[in-house]
XYZ file of C-alpha atoms in Angstrom:
682
model
C -32.688 -106.907 168.740
C -33.074 -107.663 172.341
C -34.994 -106.661 175.048
C -32.751 -103.964 176.580
C -32.348 -102.547 173.156
C -36.240 -102.103 172.882
C -36.688 -100.111 176.198
C -33.271 -98.140 175.354
C -34.863 -96.924 172.199
C -38.364 -96.226 173.796
C -36.412 -93.924 176.247
C -34.354 -91.921 173.441
C -36.182 -92.265 170.513
C -37.738 -88.524 169.384
C -40.345 -90.415 167.676
C -42.233 -92.152 170.833
C -44.432 -89.818 173.006
C -43.018 -88.934 176.218
C -46.093 -89.956 177.750
C -45.351 -93.774 176.282
C -41.765 -93.772 177.561
C -41.326 -96.741 180.253
C -40.278 -94.646 182.978
C -43.370 -92.387 182.680
C -45.983 -95.459 182.137
C -44.356 -96.912 185.498
C -45.096 -93.393 187.260
C -49.187 -93.527 186.043
C -49.373 -97.189 186.823
C -48.171 -96.377 190.726
C -50.945 -93.722 190.906
C -53.734 -96.280 189.530
C -56.240 -97.413 192.140
C -56.808 -101.137 191.394
C -59.844 -101.141 193.481
C -61.223 -98.139 191.965
C -64.240 -98.549 189.748
C -65.211 -96.149 186.697
C -68.055 -93.593 188.380
C -71.440 -92.875 186.479
C -73.234 -89.485 185.912
C -76.946 -90.294 186.683
C -77.568 -86.837 186.103
C -75.887 -86.333 182.721
C -74.347 -82.642 183.589
C -71.078 -83.911 184.770
C -71.369 -81.931 187.697
C -71.932 -84.985 190.214
C -70.765 -88.719 190.018
C -72.604 -91.024 192.132
C -73.605 -95.054 192.090
C -76.513 -96.064 189.663
C -79.902 -96.613 191.119
C -81.689 -99.621 190.234
C -84.996 -98.699 191.185
C -86.603 -95.175 190.126
C -86.944 -92.478 192.525
C -90.228 -91.352 192.578
C -89.415 -88.740 195.044
C -87.213 -86.989 192.626
C -89.390 -87.261 189.516
C -91.846 -85.502 191.593
C -89.270 -82.717 192.319
C -88.712 -82.609 189.135
C -92.030 -82.480 187.362
C -92.817 -79.383 190.221
C -89.449 -77.687 189.182
C -90.587 -77.313 185.387
C -94.107 -76.066 186.579
C -92.320 -73.325 188.652
C -89.983 -72.684 185.807
C -92.806 -72.144 183.085
C -94.256 -69.877 185.694
C -91.545 -67.608 186.056
C -90.614 -68.368 189.688
C -87.424 -69.430 190.671
C -87.062 -69.600 194.340
C -83.401 -71.230 194.486
C -82.356 -68.696 192.443
C -83.740 -65.654 194.331
C -82.379 -67.147 197.508
C -78.986 -67.231 195.724
C -79.413 -63.464 194.721
C -80.323 -62.496 198.185
C -77.316 -64.487 199.418
C -74.921 -62.487 197.150
C -76.663 -59.179 197.759
C -76.362 -59.631 201.533
C -72.502 -60.165 201.020
C -72.590 -56.922 198.849
C -74.212 -55.088 201.281
C -71.679 -56.246 204.300
C -68.865 -55.648 202.060
C -70.203 -51.963 200.921
C -70.801 -51.058 204.533
C -67.238 -52.141 205.746
C -65.918 -49.892 202.862
C -64.531 -52.746 201.099
C -64.067 -52.877 197.252
C -62.636 -56.242 197.389
C -62.301 -59.064 199.733
C -58.795 -59.233 200.590
C -56.581 -57.244 203.102
C -54.243 -54.546 202.534
C -51.005 -56.718 203.076
C -51.977 -58.403 200.035
C -51.315 -55.739 197.604
C -47.822 -55.093 198.346
C -47.230 -58.477 200.105
C -44.824 -61.026 198.839
C -46.004 -64.740 198.767
C -43.958 -67.831 199.417
C -40.992 -67.690 196.800
C -40.293 -71.609 197.226
C -41.750 -73.772 194.800
C -41.486 -76.728 197.088
C -45.165 -77.756 198.794
C -45.342 -76.802 202.648
C -45.185 -79.564 205.416
C -48.432 -81.920 204.738
C -49.004 -81.908 208.422
C -49.553 -78.239 208.698
C -51.612 -78.267 205.353
C -53.974 -80.749 207.067
C -54.457 -78.781 210.196
C -55.364 -75.619 207.978
C -57.901 -77.756 206.076
C -59.440 -79.134 209.140
C -59.317 -76.008 210.937
C -62.749 -73.879 211.292
C -62.986 -70.701 208.944
C -63.272 -67.452 210.071
C -66.618 -65.554 209.635
C -64.311 -62.631 208.572
C -62.073 -64.274 206.241
C -62.137 -64.546 202.554
C -62.683 -68.166 202.687
C -66.029 -67.715 204.541
C -66.806 -64.894 201.894
C -66.022 -67.550 199.071
C -67.967 -70.276 200.650
C -71.075 -68.309 200.976
C -70.803 -67.233 197.446
C -70.392 -70.967 196.099
C -73.064 -72.654 198.434
C -75.543 -69.984 196.998
C -74.612 -70.429 193.561
C -77.295 -71.500 191.137
C -77.063 -69.778 188.057
C -74.918 -67.229 186.145
C -77.850 -64.830 185.440
C -78.188 -62.389 188.183
C -79.412 -58.709 188.562
C -77.141 -56.184 188.953
C -78.686 -52.834 189.707
C -75.176 -50.664 189.099
C -74.865 -51.185 185.742
C -76.098 -48.278 183.480
C -77.960 -49.355 180.975
C -79.925 -46.015 180.244
C -79.154 -43.698 177.412
C -78.831 -40.321 178.859
C -79.229 -36.978 176.856
C -76.149 -35.914 175.002
C -74.906 -39.550 174.589
C -77.945 -41.012 172.540
C -75.756 -41.188 169.289
C -77.780 -43.345 166.591
C -75.662 -44.526 163.876
C -77.094 -46.732 160.780
C -74.559 -47.142 158.167
C -76.437 -46.323 154.840
C -73.378 -44.867 152.557
C -69.386 -44.081 152.397
C -70.495 -40.837 152.337
C -70.420 -38.600 155.407
C -69.144 -35.708 157.237
C -65.344 -35.206 157.247
C -63.130 -34.109 160.144
C -59.374 -34.079 159.439
C -57.264 -35.597 162.161
C -53.896 -34.744 161.144
C -51.373 -34.318 163.852
C -53.353 -37.245 166.137
C -50.306 -39.108 167.815
C -50.346 -42.608 166.037
C -46.498 -42.920 166.485
C -47.207 -44.042 169.911
C -48.289 -47.285 168.146
C -45.142 -49.044 167.578
C -44.578 -51.126 164.416
C -40.823 -51.912 164.430
C -39.781 -55.138 163.437
C -37.774 -56.825 166.776
C -33.785 -57.425 166.256
C -31.171 -59.111 168.806
C -27.748 -59.906 168.400
C -27.659 -58.407 164.774
C -30.628 -60.708 163.747
C -33.694 -59.779 161.956
C -36.391 -61.667 163.023
C -40.498 -61.984 163.131
C -41.609 -62.707 166.728
C -44.887 -63.969 167.940
C -48.168 -61.411 166.708
C -49.231 -60.397 170.032
C -52.176 -58.113 171.414
C -49.742 -55.541 173.091
C -46.265 -54.768 172.424
C -43.780 -55.741 175.168
C -46.010 -58.335 176.709
C -45.288 -61.845 175.357
C -47.610 -64.560 174.522
C -47.070 -68.122 174.125
C -47.146 -70.028 170.631
C -46.028 -73.352 169.444
C -43.178 -72.154 167.472
C -40.880 -69.637 168.590
C -37.482 -67.888 167.688
C -34.712 -66.120 169.004
C -32.970 -65.402 165.607
C -30.342 -68.077 165.818
C -32.697 -71.124 166.851
C -36.477 -72.119 165.994
C -38.108 -73.837 168.898
C -41.035 -76.046 167.633
C -43.593 -78.154 169.735
C -44.551 -81.496 167.959
C -47.857 -82.620 169.715
C -47.492 -86.201 167.969
C -44.282 -87.204 169.689
C -44.385 -84.366 172.520
C -41.165 -82.862 171.986
C -39.962 -79.668 171.503
C -37.751 -79.629 168.425
C -34.680 -77.248 168.405
C -33.265 -76.407 165.041
C -29.981 -73.723 164.312
C -30.395 -71.886 161.280
C -28.275 -69.744 159.148
C -28.911 -67.927 155.804
C -31.693 -70.441 154.969
C -30.239 -73.468 155.972
C -30.760 -75.492 159.008
C -30.268 -78.415 161.175
C -31.777 -80.501 164.307
C -29.576 -79.235 167.128
C -31.502 -81.368 169.913
C -34.910 -82.101 171.235
C -36.726 -82.116 174.657
C -38.884 -84.933 175.491
C -41.823 -82.942 177.187
C -42.224 -83.655 180.990
C -45.076 -86.451 181.289
C -46.791 -84.232 183.429
C -47.969 -82.098 180.423
C -50.524 -84.228 178.140
C -52.020 -81.436 176.423
C -49.451 -78.719 175.245
C -50.301 -75.307 174.568
C -47.890 -72.590 174.965
C -43.996 -72.317 174.254
C -41.847 -69.443 175.159
C -37.787 -68.308 174.973
C -36.416 -65.942 177.383
C -32.831 -65.908 176.975
C -31.486 -69.158 178.245
C -34.504 -70.209 179.449
C -37.493 -72.325 177.855
C -40.516 -72.500 178.855
C -43.633 -74.212 178.043
C -47.173 -74.784 179.348
C -49.797 -77.406 179.138
C -52.473 -79.287 180.994
C -52.382 -82.420 183.057
C -53.854 -85.584 182.363
C -57.650 -85.809 181.834
C -59.708 -87.924 184.582
C -63.505 -88.837 184.780
C -64.323 -85.052 185.330
C -63.209 -84.023 182.084
C -61.209 -80.981 181.499
C -63.108 -79.272 184.357
C -60.586 -80.780 186.759
C -57.245 -80.238 185.217
C -54.110 -79.109 186.279
C -52.065 -76.213 184.735
C -48.524 -77.679 184.601
C -45.452 -75.195 183.693
C -41.832 -76.755 182.667
C -38.755 -74.513 182.843
C -35.648 -75.800 180.911
C -32.034 -74.402 180.731
C -30.931 -74.213 177.334
C -27.938 -72.169 177.686
C -26.234 -75.967 176.016
C -28.618 -75.940 173.008
C -27.495 -79.141 172.121
C -28.013 -80.811 175.707
C -31.044 -79.041 177.163
C -31.968 -79.823 181.048
C -35.310 -79.288 182.962
C -34.843 -77.086 185.751
C -38.436 -77.288 187.386
C -42.057 -78.286 186.772
C -44.575 -76.385 188.457
C -48.230 -77.189 189.102
C -51.622 -75.218 189.914
C -55.261 -76.151 189.940
C -57.607 -75.302 186.926
C -57.055 -75.871 183.018
C -54.443 -73.378 181.402
C -56.397 -70.509 180.317
C -53.785 -68.207 179.265
C -50.270 -66.762 180.146
C -47.843 -63.933 179.674
C -44.153 -63.162 179.966
C -42.969 -59.967 180.968
C -39.564 -58.892 181.896
C -38.567 -62.511 182.841
C -41.825 -62.866 184.977
C -44.313 -65.484 183.670
C -47.788 -64.956 184.318
C -49.917 -67.673 184.252
C -53.872 -68.019 184.631
C -55.919 -71.198 184.788
C -59.470 -71.511 185.718
C -60.412 -73.683 188.598
C -64.267 -74.984 188.397
C -65.617 -75.726 191.943
C -67.973 -78.620 192.211
C -70.418 -76.628 194.710
C -72.066 -79.992 195.882
C -68.864 -80.881 197.502
C -67.941 -77.801 199.190
C -67.404 -78.189 203.264
C -66.675 -74.768 204.631
C -64.231 -76.235 207.447
C -62.432 -78.496 204.416
C -60.940 -75.604 202.469
C -59.457 -77.782 200.138
C -63.179 -78.610 198.458
C -63.649 -75.303 197.529
C -60.201 -73.240 197.399
C -57.526 -73.575 194.727
C -54.169 -74.915 195.421
C -51.016 -73.997 194.030
C -48.043 -76.976 194.540
C -50.739 -78.959 196.611
C -50.665 -75.730 198.866
C -54.012 -74.145 199.491
C -54.102 -70.409 198.581
C -53.749 -68.511 201.496
C -56.722 -66.495 202.581
C -54.942 -62.855 202.119
C -54.200 -64.139 198.326
C -57.522 -64.719 197.741
C -59.875 -62.215 196.119
C -63.452 -62.001 196.079
C -65.006 -59.052 194.205
C -67.754 -57.423 196.065
C -70.096 -58.325 192.957
C -68.853 -61.884 192.537
C -71.286 -64.536 191.322
C -68.659 -67.335 190.114
C -68.205 -70.959 190.792
C -64.792 -71.387 190.056
C -61.397 -69.176 190.441
C -58.679 -67.811 187.930
C -55.781 -68.747 189.609
C -53.034 -66.321 188.664
C -49.697 -67.055 189.325
C -46.235 -65.175 188.682
C -42.833 -66.849 188.297
C -39.165 -65.469 187.884
C -38.038 -67.570 185.239
C -34.306 -67.154 185.693
C -34.436 -69.277 188.990
C -37.947 -70.799 188.278
C -39.194 -69.397 191.738
C -42.890 -68.158 192.767
C -43.136 -64.274 193.202
C -46.887 -64.494 193.910
C -49.894 -66.762 193.950
C -53.225 -65.244 193.866
C -57.020 -66.744 193.052
C -59.293 -64.279 191.904
C -63.187 -65.504 192.264
C -64.262 -64.543 188.559
C -65.347 -66.787 185.790
C -62.897 -67.301 183.000
C -63.835 -64.759 180.351
C -61.610 -62.423 178.397
C -58.367 -61.334 180.009
C -56.449 -58.161 178.564
C -53.109 -57.233 179.666
C -51.487 -53.854 179.092
C -47.811 -52.725 180.200
C -48.964 -51.879 183.668
C -52.361 -53.494 184.293
C -54.298 -56.796 184.043
C -57.865 -56.446 183.356
C -60.257 -59.369 183.969
C -63.543 -59.202 181.886
C -66.481 -61.014 182.952
C -69.653 -61.289 180.666
C -72.799 -61.234 182.847
C -76.541 -61.691 182.052
C -79.494 -59.835 183.673
C -82.679 -61.616 182.707
C -86.187 -59.469 183.988
C -89.636 -59.017 182.902
C -88.882 -61.590 180.074
C -86.543 -58.912 178.803
C -82.479 -59.329 178.567
C -79.772 -57.153 179.039
C -76.037 -58.222 179.213
C -72.804 -56.380 180.831
C -69.024 -56.907 181.286
C -67.531 -56.378 184.959
C -64.067 -55.623 185.108
C -61.374 -56.252 187.434
C -58.453 -54.105 187.215
C -55.187 -55.759 188.862
C -51.804 -54.147 188.410
C -48.762 -55.919 188.307
C -45.159 -54.820 189.043
C -42.115 -57.492 188.912
C -44.484 -60.064 189.511
C -46.199 -58.775 192.485
C -50.290 -57.852 191.875
C -52.250 -55.191 193.263
C -55.838 -55.196 192.957
C -57.116 -51.423 191.926
C -60.500 -51.895 191.402
C -63.533 -52.627 189.548
C -66.104 -51.225 187.128
C -68.676 -52.034 184.659
C -70.266 -51.395 181.185
C -73.312 -52.566 179.255
C -72.632 -54.871 176.609
C -69.949 -58.122 175.921
C -66.458 -57.696 174.458
C -65.909 -59.414 171.182
C -62.594 -60.407 172.338
C -59.267 -58.669 173.954
C -58.831 -56.482 170.868
C -61.863 -54.612 171.953
C -60.458 -53.346 175.252
C -57.373 -50.760 175.660
C -55.532 -48.983 177.978
C -53.857 -45.716 177.234
C -52.480 -42.469 178.943
C -54.327 -43.598 182.138
C -57.855 -44.311 180.486
C -59.622 -47.735 179.852
C -61.444 -47.661 176.175
C -63.887 -50.548 175.241
C -66.155 -51.407 172.495
C -69.008 -53.500 173.634
C -72.419 -55.193 171.695
C -75.211 -54.973 174.503
C -78.751 -55.935 174.216
C -81.662 -53.700 175.205
C -84.828 -54.213 173.308
C -82.521 -54.529 170.353
C -79.255 -55.016 169.627
C -76.651 -52.065 169.765
C -72.927 -51.307 170.157
C -71.389 -48.760 172.149
C -67.689 -47.614 172.756
C -66.792 -46.615 176.735
C -63.916 -44.290 178.112
C -63.398 -45.126 181.656
C -60.616 -43.531 183.866
C -58.180 -45.164 186.398
C -60.792 -45.858 188.943
C -62.850 -47.428 186.174
C -65.632 -44.645 186.589
C -67.281 -43.501 183.622
C -65.922 -40.674 181.620
C -67.821 -40.806 178.311
C -69.887 -42.714 175.829
C -71.329 -43.275 172.663
C -74.214 -45.498 172.274
C -76.771 -47.024 169.882
C -74.084 -47.725 167.498
C -75.306 -49.600 164.330
C -78.721 -50.816 165.571
C -78.953 -54.618 164.769
C -75.371 -55.556 164.062
C -72.298 -56.878 166.321
C -68.703 -55.925 166.631
C -66.947 -58.174 164.944
C -63.062 -56.863 165.066
C -61.665 -53.747 166.831
C -57.993 -52.052 166.667
C -57.166 -49.411 169.138
C -54.040 -47.175 167.575
C -53.025 -44.208 169.946
C -56.047 -41.820 169.956
C -58.083 -43.550 167.512
C -60.018 -46.763 167.391
C -61.191 -48.550 164.355
C -64.054 -51.233 164.569
C -66.130 -53.468 162.392
C -70.053 -54.311 162.697
C -71.803 -56.722 160.504
C -75.403 -57.899 159.637
C -75.581 -57.788 155.778
C -72.253 -55.743 155.091
C -69.081 -54.282 157.025
C -69.397 -50.874 158.058
C -65.745 -49.941 159.059
C -65.969 -46.966 161.866
C -63.330 -44.865 162.888
C -63.598 -42.957 165.903
C -61.449 -39.666 167.698
C -60.307 -40.512 170.903
C -58.064 -37.706 171.435
C -60.690 -35.993 173.863
C -61.437 -38.544 176.357
C -64.305 -36.532 177.519
C -66.111 -36.381 174.056
C -65.214 -39.207 171.762
C -66.251 -38.656 168.157
C -67.458 -41.079 165.318
C -65.670 -39.067 162.107
C -66.140 -41.672 159.646
C -67.362 -45.066 158.278
C -67.069 -47.359 155.058
C -69.582 -49.849 154.104
C -68.408 -52.976 152.588
C -69.668 -56.395 151.308
C -68.273 -59.137 153.680
C -66.426 -58.505 156.742
C -62.788 -58.175 158.585
C -62.748 -60.473 161.302
C -58.991 -59.584 162.442
C -57.689 -55.733 162.010
C -53.782 -55.219 162.169
C -51.594 -52.207 161.681
C -49.391 -52.824 158.497
C -47.730 -49.455 158.907
C -48.761 -45.773 160.495
C -51.238 -45.238 157.938
C -52.130 -48.534 156.588
C -54.460 -50.742 158.191
C -54.864 -54.701 156.906
C -58.268 -56.434 157.642
C -58.681 -60.329 157.144
C -62.070 -61.801 157.113
C -64.881 -63.048 154.660
C -65.882 -61.801 151.414
C -69.960 -61.506 151.229
C -72.480 -59.918 148.981
C -75.571 -57.486 149.941
C -77.177 -60.185 151.322
C -74.973 -60.856 154.092
C -73.742 -64.366 152.372
C -70.158 -65.021 152.861
C -67.531 -66.908 150.967
C -63.813 -66.813 150.572
C -61.101 -65.170 152.694
C -60.616 -61.700 152.171
C -57.801 -59.404 152.708
C -58.381 -55.502 152.699
C -56.004 -52.599 152.840
C -57.379 -49.625 154.305
C -55.959 -45.887 154.064
C -56.411 -44.716 157.519
C -54.335 -41.546 157.003
C -57.366 -39.563 157.330
C -59.636 -41.105 159.998
C -62.815 -39.241 158.770
C -61.836 -40.238 155.070
C -61.186 -44.144 155.378
C -60.540 -45.741 152.114
C -60.340 -49.401 151.017
C -57.473 -49.001 148.696
C -57.188 -53.015 147.653
C -58.592 -56.185 148.194
C -57.854 -59.723 147.500
C -60.075 -62.873 147.804
C -58.709 -66.336 148.263
C -61.608 -67.874 146.469
C -61.079 -71.827 147.525
C -60.435 -70.846 151.133
C -63.248 -71.003 153.717
C -60.981 -70.420 156.976
C -57.985 -68.647 157.703
C -55.650 -69.463 160.641
C -55.358 -65.633 162.014
C -59.134 -65.381 162.397
C -59.029 -68.083 165.215
C -55.764 -67.083 166.459
C -53.920 -63.727 165.858
C -50.844 -65.388 167.272
C -50.493 -67.182 163.835
C -49.994 -64.008 161.802
C -46.537 -63.727 160.290
C -45.354 -59.970 159.595
C -42.117 -59.180 158.484
C -42.497 -55.284 159.148
C -38.957 -54.624 157.545
C -39.711 -56.088 154.006
C -43.757 -55.934 154.156
C -44.643 -59.834 153.932
C -47.583 -61.120 155.524
C -48.205 -64.677 155.935
C -50.734 -67.071 157.421
C -52.429 -70.471 156.931
C -55.663 -71.268 154.685
C -57.893 -74.043 154.597
C -60.902 -74.801 152.508
C -64.085 -77.435 153.032
C -64.201 -78.601 149.631
C -60.974 -79.820 148.742
C -59.922 -80.209 152.772
C -56.045 -78.805 151.646
C -54.263 -76.789 154.116
C -51.995 -73.817 152.553
C -49.508 -71.750 154.081
C -49.964 -68.011 151.856
C -47.259 -65.257 151.667
C -48.442 -62.031 150.543
C -46.511 -58.595 149.729
C -48.300 -55.071 149.648
C -46.880 -52.214 147.683
C -49.267 -50.478 144.975
C -51.602 -54.081 145.354
C -51.671 -57.412 147.031
C -49.203 -59.227 145.593
C -49.119 -63.437 145.945
C -45.321 -64.550 146.947
C -45.823 -68.127 148.180
C -48.683 -70.662 148.213
C -47.236 -73.681 150.001
C -49.556 -76.534 149.405
C -49.908 -79.466 152.174
C -51.365 -82.476 150.012
C -53.468 -84.534 151.784
C -54.010 -82.619 154.570
C -57.061 -82.126 156.827
C -58.209 -78.277 157.972
C -57.188 -78.844 161.436
C -53.425 -78.850 160.286
C -53.763 -75.207 159.866
C -53.662 -74.617 163.413
C -49.848 -76.086 163.496
C -48.710 -74.054 160.411
C -46.115 -71.053 161.416
C -44.006 -69.096 159.570
C -41.036 -66.930 160.447
C -38.534 -64.653 158.998
C -35.051 -64.498 159.890
C -32.306 -62.616 158.280
C -34.431 -62.503 154.966
C -35.143 -66.034 154.913
C -38.447 -67.509 155.374
C -38.968 -70.651 157.234
C -42.086 -72.365 157.282
C -42.969 -75.310 160.381
C -45.484 -77.859 160.212
C -44.657 -79.649 163.776
C -41.473 -81.986 162.845
C -41.322 -80.349 159.207
C -39.413 -77.470 158.298
C -38.825 -75.913 154.787
C -36.865 -72.691 153.846
C -37.140 -70.051 151.014
C -35.229 -67.531 149.788
C -37.451 -64.433 150.127
C -35.853 -62.724 146.696
C -37.938 -65.476 144.441
C -39.442 -67.702 147.050
C -37.564 -70.571 145.634
C -36.924 -73.501 148.248
C -33.413 -73.612 149.733
C -33.887 -76.888 152.248
C -36.785 -79.251 153.112
C -36.963 -81.937 155.969
């Protein structure tokens, strides 16, 4: 084999990662500064890099000792200056009747639609020009320059328990008052299987129906698309009645070094990830989106590669519009007000426009969520925004995006926490800030917040001289409509599922109380029942209109857990919820669906559910499939010998036209769902 043969194979062989292809290595070599030396981090916090000092800095040590003494005394002069600066900014904004620091034109304006960056000379001029004191840039700089800590005082959060909403609840038994909720409209929660072109197939399990989420495996009923991290490729398989063949593969663009999310939208394949690491670690990554034309599945073509500042946080796909959310950390010591590139994020190497920068009135963040919307068909931007909020929980309904930010309040040596919410509507890619609000406590995840009939409902865990839980209902302006506080003292919410005008949630300390709440009257929500069980359900999934599936951990009365447990709850009467069956996978300690609900396979047509499990003892990963009729029935235990627990995160299952396909990166196995015998394995 001569040198040309070797080079050609490196360029075409599917087994070679894209980042190791010769042409991609050449690109990286061109970017290397041969005179650059590896920086050091004398502070050790990863935020500032300077040359090493050979001699001790006596002044620095003295200042450090003084700082320790001040902290012990409970005095934080720098923190109070930061707090005052933010409060002064808040006061100025309130006096100007501004809910958010953004101009009215931002709400309905259309940002630049071209993906190409603007002329570099114009960009440099903008960066070097002085910043207007009334601009969003100035307000952002003021906050960043004052930023020292995430712990702040916010007097507008209502921690008090008022007369009429002090509902103290302690789970003691499964017996309690009953209230028949027959007639509540659970039919609004759709559970029908997806179907297109006469194919029945399972889709990615998502938080909100109609709002797609990215995953490493997708199907459109005719093809299966699978990302293989080891080779940095996307394999395209054609499937038909359990038979399959590889149609082609895509060498992922060398810009993506950490692949995360895959989407299929008609004849477009979208792949998202992060760029290469640098000395600052993942704090200074770029989020990268690659869009491919797959109209000819045998010959996919790259259409566009898009970049935006910050590591990829999450994304959503709605009606052919891709919404990408990345988090850009700002090194506050490097900020220079007249050099906006030092503290304002960029998209396609162009600084976010002042009118597209959103600074909430109570912002106290050292970074931004960069949000872009892209029309997938032509790979063009619709809008580019940056929201000055931390990267916490993001929930996206069919109408609005909610940025939920955890905040903490230390005062008088006590500790309280709250969630601040930023509401942003979206329509065909255009984002519009609608308002903000705050409630005590923090969300467990995005299943703990839900929009329904114009109301926002949340369940939170809060701390106020003890641990409690609460349910809040807010109106469209994020003003409080009603609340139930002091639920299950000493316990924390582990999972939640909103279903129409009901919500079910689980708290845990030693046992698992499953609460059911009637939300049919937003002005007066009511806890109507609970069920106490050992262990707890870490994920709740609507199996059918009257059945709720819980997946979590088996446990005993002392609170010790062991084994993965599935529970099936009869919720036809919310005031009398019953666990009608349970199944424990005793040799499993972890389940993929608990950490990543996207991994759950639910064939709603035939009732099958599937997910991966792994154990600490034998370190063996398995893909499990169950059916449920009168009880749980194991249908498949697909073992992967000599596998580590982390392989659990790469296992997926999809059902297409009655055949199960289990995907393990570059391996594919198909089964007949009548008897679950192997049809093909490669």
